XYZ file of C-alpha atoms in Angstrom:
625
model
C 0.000 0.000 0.000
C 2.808 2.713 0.719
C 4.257 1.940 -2.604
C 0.745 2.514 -4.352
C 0.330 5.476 -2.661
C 3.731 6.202 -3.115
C 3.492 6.360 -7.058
C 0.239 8.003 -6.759
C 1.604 11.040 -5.333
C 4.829 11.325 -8.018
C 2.228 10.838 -10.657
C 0.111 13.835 -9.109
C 3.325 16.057 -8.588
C 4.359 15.388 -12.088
C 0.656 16.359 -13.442
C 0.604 19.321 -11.272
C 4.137 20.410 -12.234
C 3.018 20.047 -16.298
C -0.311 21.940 -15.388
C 1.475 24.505 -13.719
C 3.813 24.667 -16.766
C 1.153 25.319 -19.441
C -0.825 27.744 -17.090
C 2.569 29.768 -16.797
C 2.977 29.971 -20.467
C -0.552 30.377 -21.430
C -0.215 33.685 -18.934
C 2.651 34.769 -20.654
C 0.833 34.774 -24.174
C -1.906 36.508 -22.932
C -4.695 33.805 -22.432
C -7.232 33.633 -20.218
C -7.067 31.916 -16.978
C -10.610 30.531 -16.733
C -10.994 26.894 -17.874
C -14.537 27.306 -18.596
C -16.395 29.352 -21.717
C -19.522 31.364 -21.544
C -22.338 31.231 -23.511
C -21.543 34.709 -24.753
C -18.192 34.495 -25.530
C -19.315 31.471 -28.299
C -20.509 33.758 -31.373
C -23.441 31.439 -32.389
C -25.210 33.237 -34.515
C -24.187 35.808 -37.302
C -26.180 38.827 -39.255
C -25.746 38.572 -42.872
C -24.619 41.853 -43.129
C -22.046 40.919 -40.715
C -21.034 38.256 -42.915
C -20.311 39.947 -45.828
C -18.805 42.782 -44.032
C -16.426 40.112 -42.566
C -15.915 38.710 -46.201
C -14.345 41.943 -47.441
C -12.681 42.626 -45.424
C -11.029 39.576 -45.260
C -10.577 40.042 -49.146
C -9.489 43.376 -49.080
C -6.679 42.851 -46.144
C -5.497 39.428 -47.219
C -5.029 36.198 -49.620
C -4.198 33.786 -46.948
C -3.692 32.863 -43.492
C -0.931 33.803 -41.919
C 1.100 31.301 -39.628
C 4.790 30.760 -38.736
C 6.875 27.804 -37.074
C 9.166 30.490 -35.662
C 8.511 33.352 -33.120
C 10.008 36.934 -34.032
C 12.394 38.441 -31.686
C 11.172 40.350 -28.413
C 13.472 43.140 -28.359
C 11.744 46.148 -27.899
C 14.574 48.315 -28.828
C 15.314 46.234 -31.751
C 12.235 46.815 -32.983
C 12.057 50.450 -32.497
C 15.169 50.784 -33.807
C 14.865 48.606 -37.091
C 10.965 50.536 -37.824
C 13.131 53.555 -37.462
C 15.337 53.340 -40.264
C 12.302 52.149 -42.582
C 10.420 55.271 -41.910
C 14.040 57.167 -42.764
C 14.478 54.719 -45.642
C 11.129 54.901 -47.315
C 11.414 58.849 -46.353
C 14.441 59.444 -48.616
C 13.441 56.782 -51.140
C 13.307 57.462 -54.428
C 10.093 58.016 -57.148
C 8.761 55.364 -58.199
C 9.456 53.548 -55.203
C 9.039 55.686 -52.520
C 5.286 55.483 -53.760
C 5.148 51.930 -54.129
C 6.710 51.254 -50.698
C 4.478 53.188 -49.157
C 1.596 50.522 -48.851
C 3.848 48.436 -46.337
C 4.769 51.110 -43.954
C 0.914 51.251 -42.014
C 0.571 47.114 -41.402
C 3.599 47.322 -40.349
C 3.684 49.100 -37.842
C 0.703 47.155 -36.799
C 2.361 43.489 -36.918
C 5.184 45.420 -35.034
C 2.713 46.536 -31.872
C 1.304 43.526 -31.783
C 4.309 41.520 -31.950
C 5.227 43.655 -28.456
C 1.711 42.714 -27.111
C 2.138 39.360 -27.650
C 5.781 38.694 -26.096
C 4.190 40.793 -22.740
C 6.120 44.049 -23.208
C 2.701 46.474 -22.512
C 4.584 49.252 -21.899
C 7.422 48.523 -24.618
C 4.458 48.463 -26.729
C 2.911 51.675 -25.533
C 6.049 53.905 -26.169
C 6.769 52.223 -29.887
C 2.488 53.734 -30.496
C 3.503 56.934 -28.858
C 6.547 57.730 -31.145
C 5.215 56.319 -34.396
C 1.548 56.771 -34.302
C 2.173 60.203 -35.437
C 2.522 59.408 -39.048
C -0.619 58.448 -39.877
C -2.711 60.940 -38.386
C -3.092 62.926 -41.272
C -4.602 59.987 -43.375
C -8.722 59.605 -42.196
C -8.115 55.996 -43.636
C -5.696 55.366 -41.007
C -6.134 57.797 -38.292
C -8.756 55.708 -36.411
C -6.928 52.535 -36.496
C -4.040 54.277 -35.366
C -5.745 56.173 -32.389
C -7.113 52.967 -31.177
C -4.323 50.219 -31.457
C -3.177 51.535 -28.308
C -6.397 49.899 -26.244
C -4.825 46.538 -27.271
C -3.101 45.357 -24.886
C -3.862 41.577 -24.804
C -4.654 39.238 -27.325
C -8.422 38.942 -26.462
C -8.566 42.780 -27.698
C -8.339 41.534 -30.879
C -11.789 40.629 -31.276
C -13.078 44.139 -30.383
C -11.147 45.665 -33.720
C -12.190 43.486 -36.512
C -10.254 45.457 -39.216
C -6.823 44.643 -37.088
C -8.361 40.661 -36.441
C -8.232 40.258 -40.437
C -4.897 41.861 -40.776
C -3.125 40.137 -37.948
C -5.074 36.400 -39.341
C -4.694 37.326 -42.980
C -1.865 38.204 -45.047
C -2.023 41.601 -46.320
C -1.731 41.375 -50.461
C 0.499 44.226 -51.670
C 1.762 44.838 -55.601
C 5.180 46.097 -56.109
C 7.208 46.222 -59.655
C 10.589 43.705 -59.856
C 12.693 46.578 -59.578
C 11.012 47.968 -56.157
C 11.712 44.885 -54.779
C 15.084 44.328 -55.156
C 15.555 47.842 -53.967
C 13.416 47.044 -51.044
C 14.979 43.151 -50.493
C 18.761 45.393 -50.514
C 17.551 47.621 -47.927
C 16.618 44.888 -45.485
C 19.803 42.888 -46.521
C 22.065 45.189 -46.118
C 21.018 46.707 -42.767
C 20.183 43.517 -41.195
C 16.595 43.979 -40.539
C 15.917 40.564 -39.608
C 12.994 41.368 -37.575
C 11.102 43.395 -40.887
C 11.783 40.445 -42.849
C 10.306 37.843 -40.520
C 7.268 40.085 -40.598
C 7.531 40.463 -43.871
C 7.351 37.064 -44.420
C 4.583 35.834 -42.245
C 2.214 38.886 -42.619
C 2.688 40.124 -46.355
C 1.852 38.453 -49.883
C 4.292 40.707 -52.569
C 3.112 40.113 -55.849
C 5.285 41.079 -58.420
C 3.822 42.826 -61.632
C 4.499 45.339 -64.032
C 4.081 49.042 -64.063
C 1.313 48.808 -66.852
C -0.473 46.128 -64.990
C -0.790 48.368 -62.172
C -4.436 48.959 -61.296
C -5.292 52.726 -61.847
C -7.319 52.829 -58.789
C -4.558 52.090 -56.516
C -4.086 54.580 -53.669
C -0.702 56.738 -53.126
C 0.184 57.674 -49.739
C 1.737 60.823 -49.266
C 3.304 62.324 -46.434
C 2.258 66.255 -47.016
C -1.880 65.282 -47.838
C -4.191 62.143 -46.912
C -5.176 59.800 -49.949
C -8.413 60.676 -51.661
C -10.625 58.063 -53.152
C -12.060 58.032 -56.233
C -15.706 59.147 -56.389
C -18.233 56.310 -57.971
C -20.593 58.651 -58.365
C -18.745 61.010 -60.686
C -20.099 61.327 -64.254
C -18.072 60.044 -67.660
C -17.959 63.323 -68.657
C -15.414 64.618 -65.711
C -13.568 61.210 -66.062
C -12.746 62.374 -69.645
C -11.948 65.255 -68.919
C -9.279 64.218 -65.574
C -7.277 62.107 -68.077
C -6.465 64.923 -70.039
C -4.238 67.488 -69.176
C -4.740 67.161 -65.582
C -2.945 63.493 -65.652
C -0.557 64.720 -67.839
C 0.545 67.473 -65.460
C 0.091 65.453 -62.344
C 3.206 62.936 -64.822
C 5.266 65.951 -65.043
C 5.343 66.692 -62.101
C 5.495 63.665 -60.619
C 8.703 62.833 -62.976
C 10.235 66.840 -62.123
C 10.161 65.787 -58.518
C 11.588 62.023 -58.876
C 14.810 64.555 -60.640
C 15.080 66.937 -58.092
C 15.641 63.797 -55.518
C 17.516 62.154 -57.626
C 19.953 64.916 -57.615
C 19.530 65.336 -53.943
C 20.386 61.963 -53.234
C 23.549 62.161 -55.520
C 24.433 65.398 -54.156
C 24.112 64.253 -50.415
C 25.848 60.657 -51.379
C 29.617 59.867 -50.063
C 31.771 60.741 -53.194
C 33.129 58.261 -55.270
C 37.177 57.831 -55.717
C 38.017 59.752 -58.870
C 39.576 58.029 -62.650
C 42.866 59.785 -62.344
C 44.918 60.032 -65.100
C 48.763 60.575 -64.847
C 51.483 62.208 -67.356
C 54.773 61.436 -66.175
C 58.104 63.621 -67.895
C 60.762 61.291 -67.977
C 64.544 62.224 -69.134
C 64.269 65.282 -67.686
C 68.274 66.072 -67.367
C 67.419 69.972 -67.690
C 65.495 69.737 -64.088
C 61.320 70.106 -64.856
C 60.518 73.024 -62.656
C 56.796 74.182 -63.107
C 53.671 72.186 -65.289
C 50.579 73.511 -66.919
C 47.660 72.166 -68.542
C 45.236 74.062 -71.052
C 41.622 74.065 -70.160
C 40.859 71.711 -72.660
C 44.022 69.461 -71.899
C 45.107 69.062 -75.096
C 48.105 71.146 -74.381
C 50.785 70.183 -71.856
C 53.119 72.745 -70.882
C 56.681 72.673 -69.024
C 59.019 74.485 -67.922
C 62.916 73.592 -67.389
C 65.470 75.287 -64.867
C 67.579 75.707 -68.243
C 65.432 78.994 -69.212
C 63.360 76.787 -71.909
C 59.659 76.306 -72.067
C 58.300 72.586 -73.991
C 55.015 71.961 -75.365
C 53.599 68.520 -75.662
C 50.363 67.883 -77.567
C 48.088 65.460 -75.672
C 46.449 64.487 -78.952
C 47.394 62.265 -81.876
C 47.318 66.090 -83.800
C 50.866 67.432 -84.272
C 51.331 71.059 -82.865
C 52.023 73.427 -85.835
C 53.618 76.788 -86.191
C 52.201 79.353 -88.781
C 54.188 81.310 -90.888
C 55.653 84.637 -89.646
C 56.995 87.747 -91.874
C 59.243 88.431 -89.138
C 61.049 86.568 -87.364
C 63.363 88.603 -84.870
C 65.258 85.312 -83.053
C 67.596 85.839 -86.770
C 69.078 88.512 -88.192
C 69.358 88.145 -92.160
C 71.603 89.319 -94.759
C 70.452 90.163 -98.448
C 73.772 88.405 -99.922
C 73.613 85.219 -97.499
C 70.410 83.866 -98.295
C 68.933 83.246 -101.473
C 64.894 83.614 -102.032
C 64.120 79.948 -102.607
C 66.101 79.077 -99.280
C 64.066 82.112 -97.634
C 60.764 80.718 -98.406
C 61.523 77.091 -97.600
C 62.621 78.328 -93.954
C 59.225 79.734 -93.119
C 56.923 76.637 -94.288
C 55.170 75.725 -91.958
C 56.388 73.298 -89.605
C 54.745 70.574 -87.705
C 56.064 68.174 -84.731
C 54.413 66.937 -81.404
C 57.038 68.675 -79.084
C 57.824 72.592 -79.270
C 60.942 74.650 -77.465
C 60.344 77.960 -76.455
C 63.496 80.268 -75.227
C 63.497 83.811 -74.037
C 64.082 83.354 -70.239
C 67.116 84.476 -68.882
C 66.859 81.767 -65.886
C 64.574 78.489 -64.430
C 60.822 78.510 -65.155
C 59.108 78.615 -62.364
C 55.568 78.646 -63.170
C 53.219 78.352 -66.455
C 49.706 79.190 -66.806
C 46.907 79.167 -70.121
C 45.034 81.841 -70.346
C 41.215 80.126 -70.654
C 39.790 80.775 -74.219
C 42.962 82.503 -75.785
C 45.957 80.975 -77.165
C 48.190 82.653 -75.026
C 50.563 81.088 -72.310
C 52.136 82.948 -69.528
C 55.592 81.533 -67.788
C 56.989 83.546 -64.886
C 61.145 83.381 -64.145
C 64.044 84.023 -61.966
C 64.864 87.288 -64.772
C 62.195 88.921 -62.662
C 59.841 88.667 -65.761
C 56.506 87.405 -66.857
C 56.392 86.495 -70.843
C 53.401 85.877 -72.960
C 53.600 83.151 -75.260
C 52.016 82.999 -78.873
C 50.133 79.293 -79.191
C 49.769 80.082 -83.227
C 53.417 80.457 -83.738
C 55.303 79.517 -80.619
C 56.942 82.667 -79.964
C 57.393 85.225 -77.114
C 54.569 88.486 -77.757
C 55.030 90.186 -74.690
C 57.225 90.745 -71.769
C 55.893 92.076 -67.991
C 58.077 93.654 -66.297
C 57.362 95.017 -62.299
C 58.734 92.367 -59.718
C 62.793 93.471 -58.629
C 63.261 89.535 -57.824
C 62.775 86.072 -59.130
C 58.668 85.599 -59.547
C 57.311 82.342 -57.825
C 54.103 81.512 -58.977
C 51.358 82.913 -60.954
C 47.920 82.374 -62.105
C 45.380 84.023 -63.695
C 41.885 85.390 -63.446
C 38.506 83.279 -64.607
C 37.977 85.516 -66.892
C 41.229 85.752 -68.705
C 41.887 89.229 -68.310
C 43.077 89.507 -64.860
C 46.524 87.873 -64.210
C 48.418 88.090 -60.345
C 52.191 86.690 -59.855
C 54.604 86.070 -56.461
C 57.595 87.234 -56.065
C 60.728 87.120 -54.254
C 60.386 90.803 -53.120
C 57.774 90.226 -50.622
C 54.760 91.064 -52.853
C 51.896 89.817 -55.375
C 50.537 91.762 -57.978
C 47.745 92.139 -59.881
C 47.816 92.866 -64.106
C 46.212 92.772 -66.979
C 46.814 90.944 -70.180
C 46.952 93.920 -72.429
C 49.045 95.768 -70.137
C 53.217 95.677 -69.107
C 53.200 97.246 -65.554
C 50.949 96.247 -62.428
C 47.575 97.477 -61.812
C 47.708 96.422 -57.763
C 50.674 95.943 -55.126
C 50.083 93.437 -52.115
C 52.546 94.338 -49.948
C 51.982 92.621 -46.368
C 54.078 89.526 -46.341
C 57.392 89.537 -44.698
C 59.045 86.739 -46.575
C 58.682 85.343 -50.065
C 55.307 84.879 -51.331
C 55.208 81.751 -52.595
C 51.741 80.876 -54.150
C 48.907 82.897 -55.571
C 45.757 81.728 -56.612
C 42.503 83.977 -58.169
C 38.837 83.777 -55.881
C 36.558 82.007 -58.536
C 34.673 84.847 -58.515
C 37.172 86.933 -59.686
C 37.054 89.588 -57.042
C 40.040 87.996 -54.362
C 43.412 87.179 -54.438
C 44.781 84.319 -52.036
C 48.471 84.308 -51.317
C 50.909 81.636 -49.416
C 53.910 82.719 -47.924
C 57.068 81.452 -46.230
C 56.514 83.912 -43.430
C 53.180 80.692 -42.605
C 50.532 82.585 -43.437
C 47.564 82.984 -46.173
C 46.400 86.189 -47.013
C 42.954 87.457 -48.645
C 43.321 90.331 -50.807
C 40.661 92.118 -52.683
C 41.403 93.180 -56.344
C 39.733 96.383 -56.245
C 41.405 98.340 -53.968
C 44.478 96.185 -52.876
C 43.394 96.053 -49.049
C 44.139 92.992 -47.393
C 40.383 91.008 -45.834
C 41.463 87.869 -44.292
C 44.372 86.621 -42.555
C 44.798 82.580 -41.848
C 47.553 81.388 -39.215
C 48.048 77.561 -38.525
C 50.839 76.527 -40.854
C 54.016 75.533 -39.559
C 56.255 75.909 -42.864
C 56.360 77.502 -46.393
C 52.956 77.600 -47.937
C 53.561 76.268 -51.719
C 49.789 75.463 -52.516
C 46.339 77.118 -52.667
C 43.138 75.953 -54.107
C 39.810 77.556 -54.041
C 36.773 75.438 -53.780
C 34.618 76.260 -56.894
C 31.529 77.142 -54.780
C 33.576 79.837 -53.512
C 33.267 78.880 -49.851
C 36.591 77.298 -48.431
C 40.533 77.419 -49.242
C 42.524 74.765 -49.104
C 46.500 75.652 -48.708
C 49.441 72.832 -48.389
C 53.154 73.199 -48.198
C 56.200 72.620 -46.383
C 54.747 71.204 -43.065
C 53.137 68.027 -45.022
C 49.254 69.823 -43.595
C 46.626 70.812 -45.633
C 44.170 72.989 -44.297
C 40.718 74.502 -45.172
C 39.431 77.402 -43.979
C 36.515 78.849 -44.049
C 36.520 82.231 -45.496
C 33.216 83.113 -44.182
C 34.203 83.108 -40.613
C 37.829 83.075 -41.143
C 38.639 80.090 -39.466
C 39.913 76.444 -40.283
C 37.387 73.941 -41.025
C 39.497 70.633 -41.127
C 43.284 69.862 -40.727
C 44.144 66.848 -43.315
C 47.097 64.859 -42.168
C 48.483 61.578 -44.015
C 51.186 62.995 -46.371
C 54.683 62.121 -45.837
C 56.233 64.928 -47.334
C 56.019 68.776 -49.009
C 53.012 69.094 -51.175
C 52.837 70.969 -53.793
C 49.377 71.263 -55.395
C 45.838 70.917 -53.919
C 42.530 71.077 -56.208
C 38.769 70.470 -55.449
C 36.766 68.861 -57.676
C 34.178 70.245 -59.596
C 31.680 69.552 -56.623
C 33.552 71.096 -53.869
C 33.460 68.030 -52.617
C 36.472 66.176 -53.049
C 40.023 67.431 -53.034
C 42.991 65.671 -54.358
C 46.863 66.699 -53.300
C 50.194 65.702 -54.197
C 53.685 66.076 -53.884
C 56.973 64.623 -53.298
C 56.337 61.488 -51.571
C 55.100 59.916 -54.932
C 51.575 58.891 -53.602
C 48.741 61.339 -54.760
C 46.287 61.773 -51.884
C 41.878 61.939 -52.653
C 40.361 63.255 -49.735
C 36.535 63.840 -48.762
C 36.052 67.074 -47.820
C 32.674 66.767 -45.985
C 33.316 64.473 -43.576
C 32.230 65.592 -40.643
C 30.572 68.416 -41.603
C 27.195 69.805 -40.541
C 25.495 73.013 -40.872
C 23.683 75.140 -38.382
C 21.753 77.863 -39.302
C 24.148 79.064 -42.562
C 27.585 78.240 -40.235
C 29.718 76.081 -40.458
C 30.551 73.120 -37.910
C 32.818 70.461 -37.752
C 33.567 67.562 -35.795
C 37.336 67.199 -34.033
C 39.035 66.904 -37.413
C 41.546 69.515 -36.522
C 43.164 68.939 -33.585
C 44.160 71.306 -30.801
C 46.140 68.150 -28.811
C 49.505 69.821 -29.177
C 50.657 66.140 -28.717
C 48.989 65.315 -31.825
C 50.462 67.728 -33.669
C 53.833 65.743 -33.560
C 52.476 62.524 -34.935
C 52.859 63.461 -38.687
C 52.294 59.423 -39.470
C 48.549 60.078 -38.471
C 46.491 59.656 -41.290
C 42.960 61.735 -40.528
C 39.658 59.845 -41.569
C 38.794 62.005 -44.316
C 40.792 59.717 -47.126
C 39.062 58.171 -49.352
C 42.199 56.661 -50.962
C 45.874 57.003 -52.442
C 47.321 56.418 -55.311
C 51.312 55.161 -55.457
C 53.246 56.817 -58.792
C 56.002 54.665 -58.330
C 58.751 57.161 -58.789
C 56.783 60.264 -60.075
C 56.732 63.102 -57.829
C 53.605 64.956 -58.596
C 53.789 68.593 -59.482
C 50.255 69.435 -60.420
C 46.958 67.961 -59.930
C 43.875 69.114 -61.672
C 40.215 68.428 -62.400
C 38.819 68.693 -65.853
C 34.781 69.195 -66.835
C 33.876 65.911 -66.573
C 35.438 65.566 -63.255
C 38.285 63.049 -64.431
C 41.525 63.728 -62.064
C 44.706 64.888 -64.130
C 48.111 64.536 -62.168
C 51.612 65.598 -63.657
C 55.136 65.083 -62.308
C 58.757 64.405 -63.515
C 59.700 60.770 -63.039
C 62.682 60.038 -60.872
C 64.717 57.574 -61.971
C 65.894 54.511 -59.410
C 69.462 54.015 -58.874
C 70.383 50.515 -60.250
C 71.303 47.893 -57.842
C-alpha cells in the first residue's frame, strides 16, 4: 500500500508540475485563466450583413492565413530601432518607389505593436504607439486605427477591432514592380533587418507585376496630404476630362520631382574615388621646374630650370607653327640667303614637341590663359612672358617684380593675371598691359603661391613667413588673414563654390578654412612629405593633393561636416592636442584613398569638366642595384 500510494503522489506532482507549466505559459501569451467558456463568448449566430462585411474585409486585407513555425524576436529596442530606419528609408526613397513602398509602412507598424503585445512588453508596446503613431494621423483611412491600437493590450482585444483581427489572421496582399523589390529586399539585406523580414514574411503576400499592370485605382500615400478616393458617383464626362491634361501634369510633375531627388540623393551621397589620369616627364636632365595644362588638356606645358619652355600635344594632332613675316630670333643678310632658301625656312612646320626660349633663368611657373591661345611663364629674370600658341613665340614681356617671380595664375575671366615674387609682394595685371595694376605688400618673406577667388574679385596668397592672405582686387586692401601653418605655404586651391581654401606646403598639412568666418574647417594629415598642389573637384566636394612622396592623396572634404543655421561646424578633425600635432604618421579619416606613382613626384593635380583627375610630375629615376 505505501508503494501505491507512493506512485500516486509522483504521478500527481508530475501532473501538477506540467499543469502549472502550461498555465505559466498560457499567462505569458496573454490567455485567459478561466478553464470554462460562456455562452456569450461562443458567437453562435451571425447577421448577414455581418457576414459579408467580414468577407471583405477579409478580401481586401489578405489572400491567406498567416502562420509561422518560428517566433520573431522580443526586443523592444530592436524593434524600435529597425521601424526607425524604414520610416528614414522609405522617407528618402526614391520616385517610383518611394510610392510603391508606401503601402507596407501602415501594417507594419501594426504586426510590429502587436508583436510587443504578444511577447508581454505592454509598456514597450505603448512607447513604440507613442513615437510612431504620429505618421498616420493625417490619413482619415488610417487615423482611427491608429488612435485605437493603443487599447490593445492583450490578445483577447483583438476581437473588439475586426479590421486589425483580419490583418493580424490574414496576409495583407500588396503589388510592387521587380525593380522595387530588389531595392526594397537590398535595404533589409544590407542593414540587417531581420525582424522586418520575418514580418515580412509571415504577414505580407508581394506580388510582383508590371508598371502597366498596375491597377489605376490604386491609392498613393503621401506624407504632405491624406489619400483621396475616387468618387463612384462622378459622371463620364469629368472622367474624360481628368485624363487629359490634368494626368498629364500630375506625370510631369510627378517625374520633375523624382529629378530633383535624384539629384539630392547624388548630391548628399559619399563621393566616389576619382579616374585619375597621370602624365609622367621622364629624361628630364634639364630639371622640370613648373607644369601647366590648357583648359581643354590638349596642351601640356613645361618648364625647365635651363630657361626653356616645352610643349607637348596630348592628342594624336601634331602642334604646328604658322608662318611669320618676321622673325626677330635671326638677323638676315640680303647676300647670305637666297629667295628659294628664304621661303623654304618659313613653311610651316609641324612636330608633337615645341621649345620655347626667351628666359634668362629656371621657369618657375606656367599658366593658359582660358579661351585665348596665349601662355604665360613667370622666371628668376624677374619677368613674366606671354607666349604665342599660333606660332610659338614670345609676344610680350611684364616687367614690375625686382626679384625672381614664384608663382602665378590668372583670373577666370582671362583678363586679370596676379604673380609672387621674391620681393615680398603679389601683384595684380592685366593681359593687355606691361606694368601692375595692384601691389600686395603685407608679407614679410617670399610669397610663394597665388591663386585667383573664382569669382574673380580675391586674391589668395601663401607665404614662407606661414601665413595665407585674402586680398581684394579692387582696392588692394588685405580682408582675411589665416595662421596655422608651420612651414612655407607652396599650394592654394579655391573650392569652386567659392566657400573654403585649401592651402598645403612645407609642413606636409593641408588645411581649409573657411573664409566666411575666417577660421579652419578641417586639418588633413596623411602625407609624408612637401606638397605641392591641392585642387577640389568640380563639386567642392572632393580634393585631391600631391607632392613629393610619390603617392597622390583623394580626400573627402565633408566628412564631418554639418550646418547650423548658414555656419559652419565640424567635428574634431583639426586637432588642438599639441601632442597630436607631432604625430605626422597620423592619417585623418577624411581619405578616401591614395594612389602610389612609383617614382613620379607629382607637381600638379587638376580636375577637368567631366570631373576626371589629371596629375603631372617628372619621373625620378631609381638608382640601379
Amino acid at each position: 500500500m505505501r508503494i501505491n500510494s507512493f506512485s500516486f503522489e509522483m504521478k500527481r506532482s508530475r501532473s501538477e508540475l506540467v499543469s502549472s507549466a502550461v498555465g505559466s505559459f498560457l499567462r505569458r501569451r496573454q490567455y485567459s485563466d478561466s478553464e470554462t467558456f460562456k455562452k456569450s463568448d461562443l458567437n453562435i449566430h451571425q447577421v448577414l450583413q455581418e457576414m459579408t462585411l467580414n468577407a471583405t474585409v477579409c478580401v481586401g486585407t489578405g489572400m491567406r492565413n498567416a502562420f509561422s513555425y518560428t517566433s520573431i524576436s522580443g526586443d523592444a529596442t530592436a524593434v524600435d530601432q529597425q521601424y526607425t530606419r524604414l520610416k528614414n528609408f522609405l522617407s528618402e526613397a526614391l520616385e517610383p518607389y518611394k510610392s510603391e513602398l508606401s503601402y507596407i509602412l501602415f501594417p507594419m507598424f501594426i504586426h510590429l505593436y502587436l508583436e510587443l503585445v504578444t511577447n508581454g512588453q505592454k509598456t514597450a508596446a505603448q512607447k513604440f504607439h507613442s513615437r510612431h503613431h504620429g505618421l498616420f494621423l493625417h490619413s482619415q483611412e488610417y487615423k482611427s486605427v491608429a488612435e485605437n491600437l493603443c487599447s490593445i493590450v492583450t490578445l483577447q482585444d483583438l476581437t473588439k477591432f475586426s479590421t486589425v483581427k483580419e490583418l493580424r489572421e490574414n496576409k495583407f496582399h500588396v503589388q510592387l514592380s521587380e525593380d522595387c523589390v530588389e531595392y526594397f529586399l537590398k535595404f533589409l539585406k544590407d542593414n540587417d533587418q531581420l525582424i522586418l523580414l520575418q514580418v515580412l514574411n509571415m504577414y505580407f503576400c508581394i506580388e510582383v507585376v508590371n508598371l502597366s499592370d498596375r491597377d489605376s485605382n490604386n491609392l498613393h500615400i503621401k506624407e504632405d496630404s491624406p489619400p483621396t478616393k475616387l468618387s463612384q458617383t462622378s459622371s463620364p464626362a469629368c472622367e474624360i476630362k481628368n485624363e487629359k491634361s490634368p494626368k498629364s501634369l500630375t506625370n510631369s510633375k510627378e517625374s520633375l520631382e523624382a529629378l530633383k531627388q535624384a539629384i539630392r540623393k547624388v548630391s548628399e551621397s559619399p563621393p566616389c574615388l576619382p579616374s585619375v589620369c597621370l602624365y609622367t616627364v621622364n629624361n628630364t636632365h634639364q630639371g622640370l621646374s613648373s607644369v601647366s595644362l590648357s583648359q581643354d588638356t590638349t596642351l601640356l606645358a613645361g618648364g625647365f630650370e635651363n630657361s626653356s619652355i616645352r610643349l607637348w600635344s596630348l592628342t594624336p594632332k601634331s602642334l604646328e607653327s604658322m608662318k611669320t613675316d618676321v622673325d626677330v630670333s635671326k638677323i638676315r643678310l640680303g647676300y647670305d640667303v637666297l629667295p628659294g632658301d628664304y621661303e623654304m625656312e618659313n613653311d610651316v612646320s609641324s612636330s608633337h614637341v615645341k621649345v620655347m626660349r626667351g628666359h634668362g633663368g629656371p621657369v618657375y611657373s606656367l599658366a593658359f590663359v582660358p579661351r585665348s591661345n596665349i601662355l604665360l611663364s613667370a622666371s628668376e629674370d624677374t619677368t613674366v612672358r606671354a607666349w604665342s600658341m599660333t606660332n610659338h613665340t614670345n609676344v610680350v614681356i611684364y616687367r614690375g617684380h625686382a626679384y625672381p617671380v614664384w608663382s602665378l595664375d590668372i583670373g577666370p575671366l582671362g583678363f586679370y593675371f596676379a604673380t609672387a615674387s621674391k620681393d615680398h609682394t603679389a601683384r595684380i595685371w592685366t593681359t593687355d598691359r606691361t606694368y601692375p595694376l595692384r601691389i600686395l605688400a603685407g608679407h614679410n618673406l617670399d610669397v610663394d603661391c597665388v591663386k585667383f577667388h573664382p569669382n574673380g574679385n580675391y586674391v589668395a596668397t601663401g607665404s614662407s613667413d606661414r601665413t595665407v592672405r585674402l586680398w581684394s582686387v579692387q582696392d588692394g586692401k588685405m580682408v582675411r588673414m589665416f595662421h596655422g601653418h608651420r612651414g612655407s605655404i607652396f599650394a592654394l586651391a579655391f573650392s569652386p563654390n567659392g566657400q573654403y581654401l585649401a592651402s598645403a606646403g612645407e609642413d606636409r598639412r593641408i588645411k581649409i578654412w573657411d573664409l566666411s568666418s575666417g577660421l579652419v574647417m578641417k586639418e588633413l594629415r596623411g602625407h609624408t612629405d612637401t606638397v605641392y598642389s591641392v585642387c577640389f573637384n568640380n563639386d567642392s566636394t572632393v580634393l585631391a593633393s600631391g607632392g613629393l612622396e610619390h603617392v597622390l592623396r583623394i580626400w573627402d572634404v565633408r566628412k564631418g561636416i554639418t550646418h547650423h543655421g548658414g555656419h559652419t561646424a565640424t567635428g574634431s578633425t583639426a586637432s588642438t592636442n599639441p601632442r597630436s600635432d607631432r604625430i605626422d604618421s597620423h592619417t585623418t579619416p577624411e581619405l578616401l584613398g591614395a594612389f602610389p606613382t612609383k617614382s613620379t613626384s607629382v607637381q600638379l593635380v587638376q580636375y577637368n569638366w567631366h570631373n576626371l583627375l589629371l596629375a603631372i610630375g617628372e619621373g625620378v629615376e631609381t638608382p640601379s642595384s
